[in-house]
mmCIF file of C-alpha atoms and ligand atoms in Angstrom:
data_model
loop_
_atom_site.group_PDB
_atom_site.id
_atom_site.type_symbol
_atom_site.label_atom_id
_atom_site.label_comp_id
_atom_site.label_asym_id
_atom_site.label_seq_id
_atom_site.Cartn_x
_atom_site.Cartn_y
_atom_site.Cartn_z
ATOM 1 C CA MET A 1 155.861 104.305 149.879
ATOM 2 C CA LYS A 2 152.874 105.564 151.759
ATOM 3 C CA ALA A 3 150.403 107.436 149.578
ATOM 4 C CA HIS A 4 150.188 109.937 152.364
ATOM 5 C CA ASP A 5 153.927 110.665 152.292
ATOM 6 C CA PHE A 6 153.919 110.915 148.534
ATOM 7 C CA LEU A 7 151.093 113.443 148.645
ATOM 8 C CA GLU A 8 152.874 115.452 151.262
ATOM 9 C CA LEU A 9 155.919 115.609 148.982
ATOM 10 C CA LEU A 10 153.737 116.710 146.088
ATOM 11 C CA LYS A 11 152.106 119.436 148.207
ATOM 12 C CA LYS A 12 155.537 120.617 149.358
ATOM 13 C CA GLN A 13 156.508 121.123 145.700
ATOM 14 C CA GLY A 14 153.401 123.255 145.200
ATOM 15 C CA PHE A 15 151.082 120.794 143.392
ATOM 16 C CA ASN A 16 147.603 121.967 144.319
ATOM 17 C CA PHE A 17 145.045 120.651 141.838
ATOM 18 C CA PHE A 18 144.237 116.955 141.458
ATOM 19 C CA THR A 19 142.021 115.255 138.958
ATOM 20 C CA GLY A 20 141.781 111.916 137.250
ATOM 21 C CA VAL A 21 140.049 108.538 137.066
ATOM 22 C CA PRO A 22 140.962 105.799 139.571
ATOM 23 C CA CYS A 23 142.941 102.605 139.078
ATOM 24 C CA SER A 24 143.181 99.964 141.791
ATOM 25 C CA TYR A 25 146.860 100.900 142.045
ATOM 26 C CA PHE A 26 145.722 104.366 143.218
ATOM 27 C CA LYS A 27 143.237 103.150 145.819
ATOM 28 C CA PRO A 28 145.306 104.452 148.804
ATOM 29 C CA LEU A 29 145.992 107.736 147.019
ATOM 30 C CA CYS A 30 142.326 108.296 146.059
ATOM 31 C CA GLU A 31 141.181 107.506 149.588
ATOM 32 C CA ILE A 32 143.130 110.511 150.832
ATOM 33 C CA LEU A 33 142.222 112.744 147.872
ATOM 34 C CA ASN A 34 138.551 111.992 148.366
ATOM 35 C CA LYS A 35 138.485 112.926 152.002
ATOM 36 C CA GLU A 36 141.013 115.726 152.456
ATOM 37 C CA ASN A 37 139.284 119.004 151.937
ATOM 38 C CA ASP A 38 142.325 121.220 151.886
ATOM 39 C CA LEU A 39 143.200 119.647 148.553
ATOM 40 C CA PHE A 40 141.567 120.695 145.346
ATOM 41 C CA HIS A 41 140.374 117.413 143.897
ATOM 42 C CA ILE A 42 137.930 116.878 141.041
ATOM 43 C CA PRO A 43 137.198 113.256 140.208
ATOM 44 C CA ALA A 44 136.791 113.332 136.417
ATOM 45 C CA VAL A 45 134.475 111.151 134.359
ATOM 46 C CA ARG A 46 136.945 110.420 131.595
ATOM 47 C CA GLU A 47 140.719 110.757 131.407
ATOM 48 C CA ASP A 48 140.649 113.120 128.440
ATOM 49 C CA ILE A 49 138.302 115.343 130.400
ATOM 50 C CA ALA A 50 140.799 115.315 133.280
ATOM 51 C CA VAL A 51 143.410 116.464 130.777
ATOM 52 C CA GLY A 52 141.177 119.343 129.728
ATOM 53 C CA LEU A 53 140.474 120.239 133.346
ATOM 54 C CA SER A 54 144.157 120.446 134.124
ATOM 55 C CA VAL A 55 144.558 123.061 131.362
ATOM 56 C CA GLY A 56 141.865 125.269 132.893
ATOM 57 C CA ALA A 57 143.447 124.817 136.324
ATOM 58 C CA TYR A 58 146.916 125.657 135.042
ATOM 59 C CA LEU A 59 145.677 128.742 133.170
ATOM 60 C CA SER A 60 144.327 130.054 136.448
ATOM 61 C CA GLY A 61 147.574 129.566 138.288
ATOM 62 C CA LYS A 62 147.327 126.030 139.729
ATOM 63 C CA MET A 63 149.940 123.271 139.529
ATOM 64 C CA PRO A 64 147.973 120.221 138.353
ATOM 65 C CA VAL A 65 148.413 116.501 138.925
ATOM 66 C CA ILE A 66 146.463 114.004 136.864
ATOM 67 C CA TYR A 67 146.132 110.324 137.831
ATOM 68 C CA MET A 68 144.966 107.649 135.384
ATOM 69 C CA GLN A 69 145.378 104.006 134.412
ATOM 70 C CA ASN A 70 147.395 103.409 131.294
ATOM 71 C CA SER A 71 144.122 102.413 129.563
ATOM 72 C CA GLY A 72 143.157 106.068 130.079
ATOM 73 C CA LEU A 73 146.399 107.149 128.531
ATOM 74 C CA GLY A 74 144.988 105.697 125.317
ATOM 75 C CA TYR A 75 141.961 107.978 125.620
ATOM 76 C CA SER A 76 144.182 110.896 126.487
ATOM 77 C CA LEU A 77 146.917 111.002 123.919
ATOM 78 C CA GLU A 78 145.094 113.220 121.430
ATOM 79 C CA ALA A 79 144.150 115.568 124.318
ATOM 80 C CA PHE A 80 147.790 115.848 125.369
ATOM 81 C CA ALA A 81 148.878 116.276 121.727
ATOM 82 C CA SER A 82 146.467 119.087 121.073
ATOM 83 C CA LEU A 83 146.580 120.746 124.492
ATOM 84 C CA HIS A 84 149.657 120.283 126.731
ATOM 85 C CA LEU A 85 152.188 119.713 123.982
ATOM 86 C CA ILE A 86 151.249 122.746 121.872
ATOM 87 C CA TYR A 87 150.054 125.259 124.467
ATOM 88 C CA TYR A 88 152.879 124.196 126.827
ATOM 89 C CA ILE A 89 151.003 123.191 129.964
ATOM 90 C CA PRO A 90 153.197 121.764 132.735
ATOM 91 C CA THR A 91 151.365 118.932 134.552
ATOM 92 C CA LEU A 92 152.467 115.927 136.521
ATOM 93 C CA VAL A 93 150.732 112.819 135.239
ATOM 94 C CA LEU A 94 150.652 109.616 137.323
ATOM 95 C CA VAL A 95 149.895 106.669 135.029
ATOM 96 C CA SER A 96 149.428 103.231 136.564
ATOM 97 C CA TYR A 97 151.417 100.622 134.727
ATOM 98 C CA ARG A 98 148.969 97.778 134.199
ATOM 99 C CA GLY A 99 150.182 95.271 131.748
ATOM 100 C CA PRO A 100 153.079 93.081 131.002
ATOM 101 C CA GLU A 101 154.118 92.390 134.594
ATOM 102 C CA ASP A 102 150.564 92.300 135.861
ATOM 103 C CA LYS A 103 149.487 88.854 134.600
ATOM 104 C CA GLY A 104 145.980 87.548 134.121
ATOM 105 C CA TRP A 105 144.314 90.719 132.858
ATOM 106 C CA GLU A 106 143.859 90.293 129.169
ATOM 107 C CA GLU A 107 142.351 93.735 128.738
ATOM 108 C CA HIS A 108 145.622 95.295 129.856
ATOM 109 C CA LEU A 109 147.997 93.213 127.791
ATOM 110 C CA ILE A 110 148.203 95.285 124.610
ATOM 111 C CA MET A 111 148.192 98.712 126.229
ATOM 112 C CA GLY A 112 150.673 97.494 128.810
ATOM 113 C CA LYS A 113 153.026 96.171 126.164
ATOM 114 C CA HIS A 114 153.037 99.487 124.323
ATOM 115 C CA THR A 115 152.768 102.058 127.084
ATOM 116 C CA GLU A 116 156.449 102.960 127.100
ATOM 117 C CA ASP A 117 156.545 102.947 123.261
ATOM 118 C CA LEU A 118 153.721 105.473 123.345
ATOM 119 C CA PHE A 119 155.648 107.734 125.672
ATOM 120 C CA ARG A 120 158.667 107.497 123.426
ATOM 121 C CA SER A 121 156.859 108.083 120.163
ATOM 122 C CA PHE A 122 155.037 111.124 121.568
ATOM 123 C CA GLU A 123 158.349 112.286 123.100
ATOM 124 C CA LEU A 124 156.794 112.405 126.516
ATOM 125 C CA LYS A 125 159.272 112.520 129.348
ATOM 126 C CA TYR A 126 158.677 109.720 131.879
ATOM 127 C CA SER A 127 160.205 107.558 134.508
ATOM 128 C CA ILE A 128 159.082 104.458 136.390
ATOM 129 C CA PHE A 129 157.963 104.951 139.938
ATOM 130 C CA LYS A 130 158.312 101.759 141.979
ATOM 131 C CA GLY A 131 157.519 103.177 145.364
ATOM 132 C CA ASN A 132 160.414 105.386 146.230
ATOM 133 C CA ILE A 133 160.953 109.004 145.361
ATOM 134 C CA THR A 134 162.932 111.544 147.288
ATOM 135 C CA GLU A 135 162.143 115.209 147.779
ATOM 136 C CA GLU A 136 165.102 116.074 145.559
ATOM 137 C CA GLU A 137 163.898 113.817 142.762
ATOM 138 C CA LEU A 138 160.455 115.340 142.923
ATOM 139 C CA LYS A 139 161.979 118.791 142.904
ATOM 140 C CA GLU A 140 163.876 117.835 139.725
ATOM 141 C CA ILE A 141 160.571 116.867 138.130
ATOM 142 C CA LYS A 142 159.058 120.142 139.224
ATOM 143 C CA ASP A 143 161.991 122.025 137.752
ATOM 144 C CA TYR A 144 161.517 120.087 134.493
ATOM 145 C CA LEU A 145 157.818 121.069 134.433
ATOM 146 C CA ILE A 146 158.597 124.745 135.032
ATOM 147 C CA GLY A 147 161.631 124.855 132.779
ATOM 148 C CA THR A 148 160.073 123.143 129.760
ATOM 149 C CA GLN A 149 156.372 123.929 130.389
ATOM 150 C CA LEU A 150 155.670 120.346 129.371
ATOM 151 C CA PRO A 151 154.028 117.438 131.173
ATOM 152 C CA TYR A 152 156.020 114.799 133.034
ATOM 153 C CA PHE A 153 154.783 111.215 133.426
ATOM 154 C CA LEU A 154 155.398 108.871 136.341
ATOM 155 C CA LEU A 155 154.598 105.274 135.426
ATOM 156 C CA VAL A 156 153.400 103.867 138.736
ATOM 157 C CA THR A 157 153.906 100.130 139.314
ATOM 158 C CA LYS A 158 151.769 97.793 141.370
ATOM 159 C CA GLY A 159 152.093 98.364 145.117
ATOM 160 C CA ALA A 160 154.220 101.524 144.668
ATOM 161 C CA LEU A 161 151.734 103.554 146.609
ATOM 162 C CA GLU A 162 150.262 101.933 149.699
ATOM 163 C CA MET B 1 120.172 133.289 112.698
ATOM 164 C CA ASN B 2 123.338 131.465 111.721
ATOM 165 C CA ARG B 3 126.258 130.645 113.999
ATOM 166 C CA LEU B 4 128.229 133.782 113.190
ATOM 167 C CA GLU B 5 125.213 136.009 113.895
ATOM 168 C CA ALA B 6 124.618 134.225 117.214
ATOM 169 C CA ILE B 7 128.249 134.495 118.266
ATOM 170 C CA LYS B 8 128.191 138.194 117.357
ATOM 171 C CA ILE B 9 125.245 138.775 119.673
ATOM 172 C CA VAL B 10 127.095 137.042 122.513
ATOM 173 C CA ILE B 11 130.290 139.027 122.011
ATOM 174 C CA GLU B 12 128.432 142.317 121.764
ATOM 175 C CA ASN B 13 126.554 141.714 124.976
ATOM 176 C CA LEU B 14 129.458 140.766 127.225
ATOM 177 C CA SER B 15 129.657 143.021 130.188
ATOM 178 C CA GLY B 16 133.458 143.293 130.346
ATOM 179 C CA ASP B 17 136.116 140.910 131.400
ATOM 180 C CA GLU B 18 134.376 137.549 131.003
ATOM 181 C CA LEU B 19 136.726 134.727 130.083
ATOM 182 C CA LEU B 20 135.683 132.934 126.893
ATOM 183 C CA VAL B 21 136.668 129.376 126.053
ATOM 184 C CA HIS B 22 136.018 128.246 122.467
ATOM 185 C CA ALA B 23 135.516 124.885 120.911
ATOM 186 C CA ASN B 24 137.746 124.100 117.939
ATOM 187 C CA GLY B 25 137.014 124.950 114.380
ATOM 188 C CA ALA B 26 134.641 127.553 113.025
ATOM 189 C CA ILE B 27 133.393 128.614 116.451
ATOM 190 C CA SER B 28 136.867 129.854 117.450
ATOM 191 C CA ARG B 29 137.427 131.554 114.085
ATOM 192 C CA GLU B 30 134.066 133.281 114.000
ATOM 193 C CA SER B 31 134.498 134.621 117.502
ATOM 194 C CA PHE B 32 137.970 135.840 116.628
ATOM 195 C CA PHE B 33 136.522 137.468 113.503
ATOM 196 C CA CYS B 34 133.925 139.305 115.659
ATOM 197 C CA LYS B 35 136.449 140.512 118.223
ATOM 198 C CA ASN B 36 140.036 139.850 119.113
ATOM 199 C CA ARG B 37 140.055 139.686 122.914
ATOM 200 C CA LYS B 38 142.981 138.663 125.112
ATOM 201 C CA GLU B 39 140.506 137.026 127.501
ATOM 202 C CA ASN B 40 139.631 134.475 124.818
ATOM 203 C CA PHE B 41 141.019 130.974 124.931
ATOM 204 C CA TYR B 42 140.757 129.105 121.610
ATOM 205 C CA LEU B 43 141.071 125.371 121.427
ATOM 206 C CA LEU B 44 142.737 124.549 118.142
ATOM 207 C CA GLY B 45 141.960 120.823 118.441
ATOM 208 C CA SER B 46 140.878 118.664 121.401
ATOM 209 C CA MET B 47 137.340 118.357 120.132
ATOM 210 C CA GLY B 48 134.899 117.810 123.010
ATOM 211 C CA LEU B 49 137.102 119.412 125.650
ATOM 212 C CA ALA B 50 136.273 123.135 125.548
ATOM 213 C CA SER B 51 133.865 122.589 128.442
ATOM 214 C CA SER B 52 136.527 120.690 130.379
ATOM 215 C CA VAL B 53 138.935 123.580 130.042
ATOM 216 C CA GLY B 54 136.174 126.035 130.903
ATOM 217 C CA PHE B 55 135.133 124.031 133.963
ATOM 218 C CA GLY B 56 138.739 123.880 135.211
ATOM 219 C CA LEU B 57 138.936 127.649 134.815
ATOM 220 C CA ALA B 58 135.646 128.262 136.524
ATOM 221 C CA LEU B 59 136.685 126.295 139.599
ATOM 222 C CA ASN B 60 139.884 128.301 139.997
ATOM 223 C CA GLN B 61 138.675 131.764 138.947
ATOM 224 C CA PRO B 62 135.654 132.174 141.205
ATOM 225 C CA ASN B 63 135.559 135.918 140.703
ATOM 226 C CA LYS B 64 135.340 135.770 136.909
ATOM 227 C CA LYS B 65 132.573 134.640 134.633
ATOM 228 C CA ILE B 66 133.569 131.840 132.283
ATOM 229 C CA VAL B 67 131.610 131.565 129.005
ATOM 230 C CA ILE B 68 132.056 128.372 126.999
ATOM 231 C CA LEU B 69 131.250 128.637 123.287
ATOM 232 C CA ASP B 70 130.555 125.043 122.275
ATOM 233 C CA GLY B 71 129.187 123.194 119.219
ATOM 234 C CA ASP B 72 126.685 120.345 119.001
ATOM 235 C CA GLY B 73 129.315 117.963 117.678
ATOM 236 C CA ASN B 74 131.685 118.977 120.446
ATOM 237 C CA VAL B 75 129.115 118.533 123.200
ATOM 238 C CA LEU B 76 128.077 115.147 121.911
ATOM 239 C CA MET B 77 131.742 114.047 121.870
ATOM 240 C CA GLY B 78 132.472 115.289 125.399
ATOM 241 C CA PHE B 79 129.048 114.503 126.834
ATOM 242 C CA GLY B 80 130.456 113.534 130.222
ATOM 243 C CA ASN B 81 131.326 117.172 130.744
ATOM 244 C CA LEU B 82 127.653 118.045 131.128
ATOM 245 C CA ALA B 83 127.400 115.537 133.996
ATOM 246 C CA LEU B 84 130.549 116.862 135.656
ATOM 247 C CA ILE B 85 129.448 120.517 135.404
ATOM 248 C CA GLY B 86 125.937 119.589 136.566
ATOM 249 C CA ALA B 87 127.369 117.721 139.549
ATOM 250 C CA PHE B 88 129.760 120.440 140.719
ATOM 251 C CA LYS B 89 127.598 123.430 139.731
ATOM 252 C CA PRO B 90 130.205 126.169 139.341
ATOM 253 C CA LYS B 91 128.237 129.399 139.814
ATOM 254 C CA ASN B 92 130.384 131.391 137.412
ATOM 255 C CA LEU B 93 130.024 129.118 134.387
ATOM 256 C CA ILE B 94 127.902 129.768 131.307
ATOM 257 C CA HIS B 95 127.745 127.019 128.704
ATOM 258 C CA LEU B 96 126.548 128.062 125.243
ATOM 259 C CA VAL B 97 125.946 125.475 122.558
ATOM 260 C CA PHE B 98 125.683 126.697 118.967
ATOM 261 C CA ASP B 99 123.665 123.876 117.505
ATOM 262 C CA ASN B 100 123.699 123.927 113.687
ATOM 263 C CA GLN B 101 122.887 120.158 113.631
ATOM 264 C CA VAL B 102 126.052 119.491 111.691
ATOM 265 C CA TYR B 103 129.776 119.116 111.991
ATOM 266 C CA GLY B 104 130.018 122.435 110.273
ATOM 267 C CA THR B 105 133.769 122.822 110.297
ATOM 268 C CA THR B 106 134.352 119.582 108.397
ATOM 269 C CA GLY B 107 131.700 120.209 105.726
ATOM 270 C CA ASN B 108 128.236 120.009 107.260
ATOM 271 C CA GLN B 109 127.945 116.316 107.872
ATOM 272 C CA PRO B 110 124.860 115.740 110.108
ATOM 273 C CA THR B 111 125.285 115.121 113.826
ATOM 274 C CA ILE B 112 122.575 113.416 115.889
ATOM 275 C CA SER B 113 121.729 116.729 117.572
ATOM 276 C CA LYS B 114 118.158 116.920 116.204
ATOM 277 C CA TYR B 115 117.301 113.955 118.448
ATOM 278 C CA ILE B 116 118.869 115.434 121.518
ATOM 279 C CA PRO B 117 116.943 117.792 123.858
ATOM 280 C CA PHE B 118 120.141 119.420 125.120
ATOM 281 C CA SER B 119 118.496 121.983 127.320
ATOM 282 C CA GLU B 120 116.337 119.383 129.076
ATOM 283 C CA VAL B 121 119.311 117.159 129.548
ATOM 284 C CA ALA B 122 121.423 119.959 131.036
ATOM 285 C CA LYS B 123 118.628 120.909 133.416
ATOM 286 C CA LEU B 124 118.225 117.299 134.576
ATOM 287 C CA LEU B 125 121.934 117.017 135.079
ATOM 288 C CA GLY B 126 121.986 119.958 137.465
ATOM 289 C CA TYR B 127 122.664 123.160 135.572
ATOM 290 C CA ARG B 128 120.860 125.865 137.505
ATOM 291 C CA THR B 129 119.144 127.321 134.471
ATOM 292 C CA SER B 130 118.739 126.055 130.962
ATOM 293 C CA HIS B 131 117.129 127.573 127.879
ATOM 294 C CA TYR B 132 116.380 126.694 124.316
ATOM 295 C CA ILE B 133 116.744 129.700 122.011
ATOM 296 C CA ASP B 134 116.142 130.074 118.328
ATOM 297 C CA LYS B 135 115.678 133.848 117.924
ATOM 298 C CA GLU B 136 118.164 136.699 117.966
ATOM 299 C CA ASP B 137 116.169 138.937 120.300
ATOM 300 C CA SER B 138 115.626 136.214 122.880
ATOM 301 C CA LEU B 139 119.317 135.270 122.711
ATOM 302 C CA LYS B 140 120.254 138.833 123.514
ATOM 303 C CA LYS B 141 117.723 139.205 126.296
ATOM 304 C CA ILE B 142 118.412 135.865 128.021
ATOM 305 C CA PHE B 143 122.193 136.151 127.657
ATOM 306 C CA LYS B 144 122.207 139.528 129.360
ATOM 307 C CA GLU B 145 119.989 138.216 132.123
ATOM 308 C CA ILE B 146 122.064 135.111 132.937
ATOM 309 C CA LEU B 147 125.292 137.141 133.002
ATOM 310 C CA LYS B 148 123.961 138.682 136.176
ATOM 311 C CA GLU B 149 122.674 135.541 137.805
ATOM 312 C CA PRO B 150 124.576 132.699 139.546
ATOM 313 C CA GLY B 151 124.913 129.622 137.305
ATOM 314 C CA PRO B 152 125.768 127.234 135.937
ATOM 315 C CA HIS B 153 123.660 128.290 132.956
ATOM 316 C CA PHE B 154 123.110 126.399 129.761
ATOM 317 C CA LEU B 155 121.900 127.935 126.498
ATOM 318 C CA HIS B 156 120.993 125.606 123.687
ATOM 319 C CA ILE B 157 121.157 128.015 120.690
ATOM 320 C CA LYS B 158 119.584 126.662 117.538
ATOM 321 C CA VAL B 159 121.313 128.138 114.505
ATOM 322 C CA SER B 160 121.118 127.460 110.765
ATOM 323 C CA PRO B 161 124.046 125.621 109.226
ATOM 324 C CA GLU B 162 124.424 128.217 106.488
ATOM 325 C CA VAL B 163 127.733 130.013 106.270
ATOM 326 C CA THR B 164 127.775 133.405 104.515
ATOM 327 C CA GLN B 165 131.216 134.501 105.651
ATOM 328 C CA ILE B 166 134.340 132.321 105.737
ATOM 329 C CA CYS B 167 136.416 133.454 108.710
ATOM 330 C CA PRO B 168 140.204 133.145 108.534
ATOM 331 C CA ARG B 169 142.275 131.023 110.826
ATOM 332 C CA ILE B 170 143.498 132.486 114.102
ATOM 333 C CA PRO B 171 146.907 133.998 113.431
ATOM 334 C CA TYR B 172 148.400 132.961 116.780
ATOM 335 C CA SER B 173 150.226 129.808 117.794
ATOM 336 C CA ALA B 174 148.804 127.807 120.676
ATOM 337 C CA LYS B 175 151.577 129.120 122.901
ATOM 338 C CA GLU B 176 150.721 132.733 122.011
ATOM 339 C CA ILE B 177 147.009 132.067 122.718
ATOM 340 C CA LYS B 178 147.985 130.801 126.162
ATOM 341 C CA GLU B 179 150.361 133.598 126.971
ATOM 342 C CA ARG B 180 147.895 136.306 125.956
ATOM 343 C CA PHE B 181 145.195 134.645 127.949
ATOM 344 C CA ILE B 182 147.300 134.257 131.128
ATOM 345 C CA SER B 183 148.484 137.865 130.863
ATOM 346 C CA SER B 184 144.831 139.010 130.753
ATOM 347 C CA LEU B 185 144.355 137.426 134.208
ATOM 348 C CA LYS B 186 147.177 139.412 135.878
HETATM 349 C C1 TPP C 201 138.942 114.211 117.959
HETATM 350 C C2 TPP C 201 138.577 114.930 116.713
HETATM 351 N N1 TPP C 201 137.724 114.391 115.814
HETATM 352 C C3 TPP C 201 137.363 115.058 114.696
HETATM 353 C C4 TPP C 201 137.899 116.276 114.438
HETATM 354 C C5 TPP C 201 137.563 117.019 113.153
HETATM 355 N N2 TPP C 201 136.621 118.121 113.441
HETATM 356 C C6 TPP C 201 137.009 119.384 113.668
HETATM 357 S S1 TPP C 201 135.796 120.457 113.970
HETATM 358 C C7 TPP C 201 134.641 119.236 113.793
HETATM 359 C C8 TPP C 201 133.178 119.529 113.900
HETATM 360 C C9 TPP C 201 132.775 120.168 115.192
HETATM 361 O O1 TPP C 201 131.404 120.190 115.184
HETATM 362 P P1 TPP C 201 130.577 121.192 116.085
HETATM 363 O O2 TPP C 201 131.040 121.094 117.485
HETATM 364 O O3 TPP C 201 129.149 120.909 115.860
HETATM 365 O O4 TPP C 201 130.952 122.620 115.564
HETATM 366 P P2 TPP C 201 130.568 123.311 114.156
HETATM 367 O O5 TPP C 201 131.760 123.186 113.310
HETATM 368 O O6 TPP C 201 129.374 122.662 113.583
HETATM 369 O O7 TPP C 201 130.276 124.733 114.551
HETATM 370 C C10 TPP C 201 135.227 118.003 113.550
HETATM 371 C C11 TPP C 201 134.520 116.742 113.328
HETATM 372 C C12 TPP C 201 138.793 116.835 115.396
HETATM 373 N N3 TPP C 201 139.332 118.043 115.245
HETATM 374 N N4 TPP C 201 139.103 116.156 116.518
HETATM 375 MG MG1 MG C 202 127.762 121.894 114.762
#
């Protein structure tokens, strides 16, 4: 789906603070984030810092979205474990799914192979986003965030956002 | 001056409803021991990220002053935060580093802080003001001054690693810390 349409759906659900570190899968998304000034966007320098930033944003009343490559998920798990999962910070996290399907990148092989295992062992709620999401589905995610006060992860596959 | 004495000076010289964000470990406990404030956010873990949380708050609470109480080990771990804060220059952010040259909370193992000119680094990275402080009276004077001036401000506060008072753990769960803090903003 178009990154633009996806962002519009996010805005409609009230998401209003964006931070993260790019992945090539997020190129179309970041292009918009980096030029639209009505969106609150802070490009972070590390994924765990983006996780910390989202806490400050949430405490002051924002609804945060973090974007990161699954390599950054590795850097971030302790931050989620000692922030979002114990303070109860609802945040939508877009994680690009580099790895098993995405051949020829040795650096992504191991993390890619274990990404879903990591979500399961940390009991992080996630689903795979292949390029289609309806307003209702996004509203369900939003309701999950508000209801549980926990983060929700969308594993974004190659080409899902264009 | 040791860390507890320095923290006490900071707490006693707040002007009112500043929001405090604390690094994990002894810094959080000592501040809690000095004063139990609802406007205080304590990181129980997530070493290195107190300044990330503080920066996120500063961006979204432009009418409040945010004071980050950080440690040398914490700053070194989350060093990228200095670059981020220096780049975005939130006016309402005050970054204090209590530098005891050790990982105090885990038993005084040395950090590399004695080689790091934190206040020069912060200044170069874009903090509006930056000071090195090693005396109680200058801490009091400079802290009171910068509270009134637009930031971001950086104070590198040199403290001794000695601990004369063991402060108990914070008696709240993470969720309680969050809820108290959010309620103080309403
Ligand atoms: C990621 C991570 N690594 C290590 C620790 C263990 N730990 C807790 S506090 C601390 C020392 C913090 O040092 P500093 O910021 O200098 O504060 P001080 O205790 O000296 O005041 C360490 C290493 C931790 N909590 N998290
Ligand atoms: Mg220290």
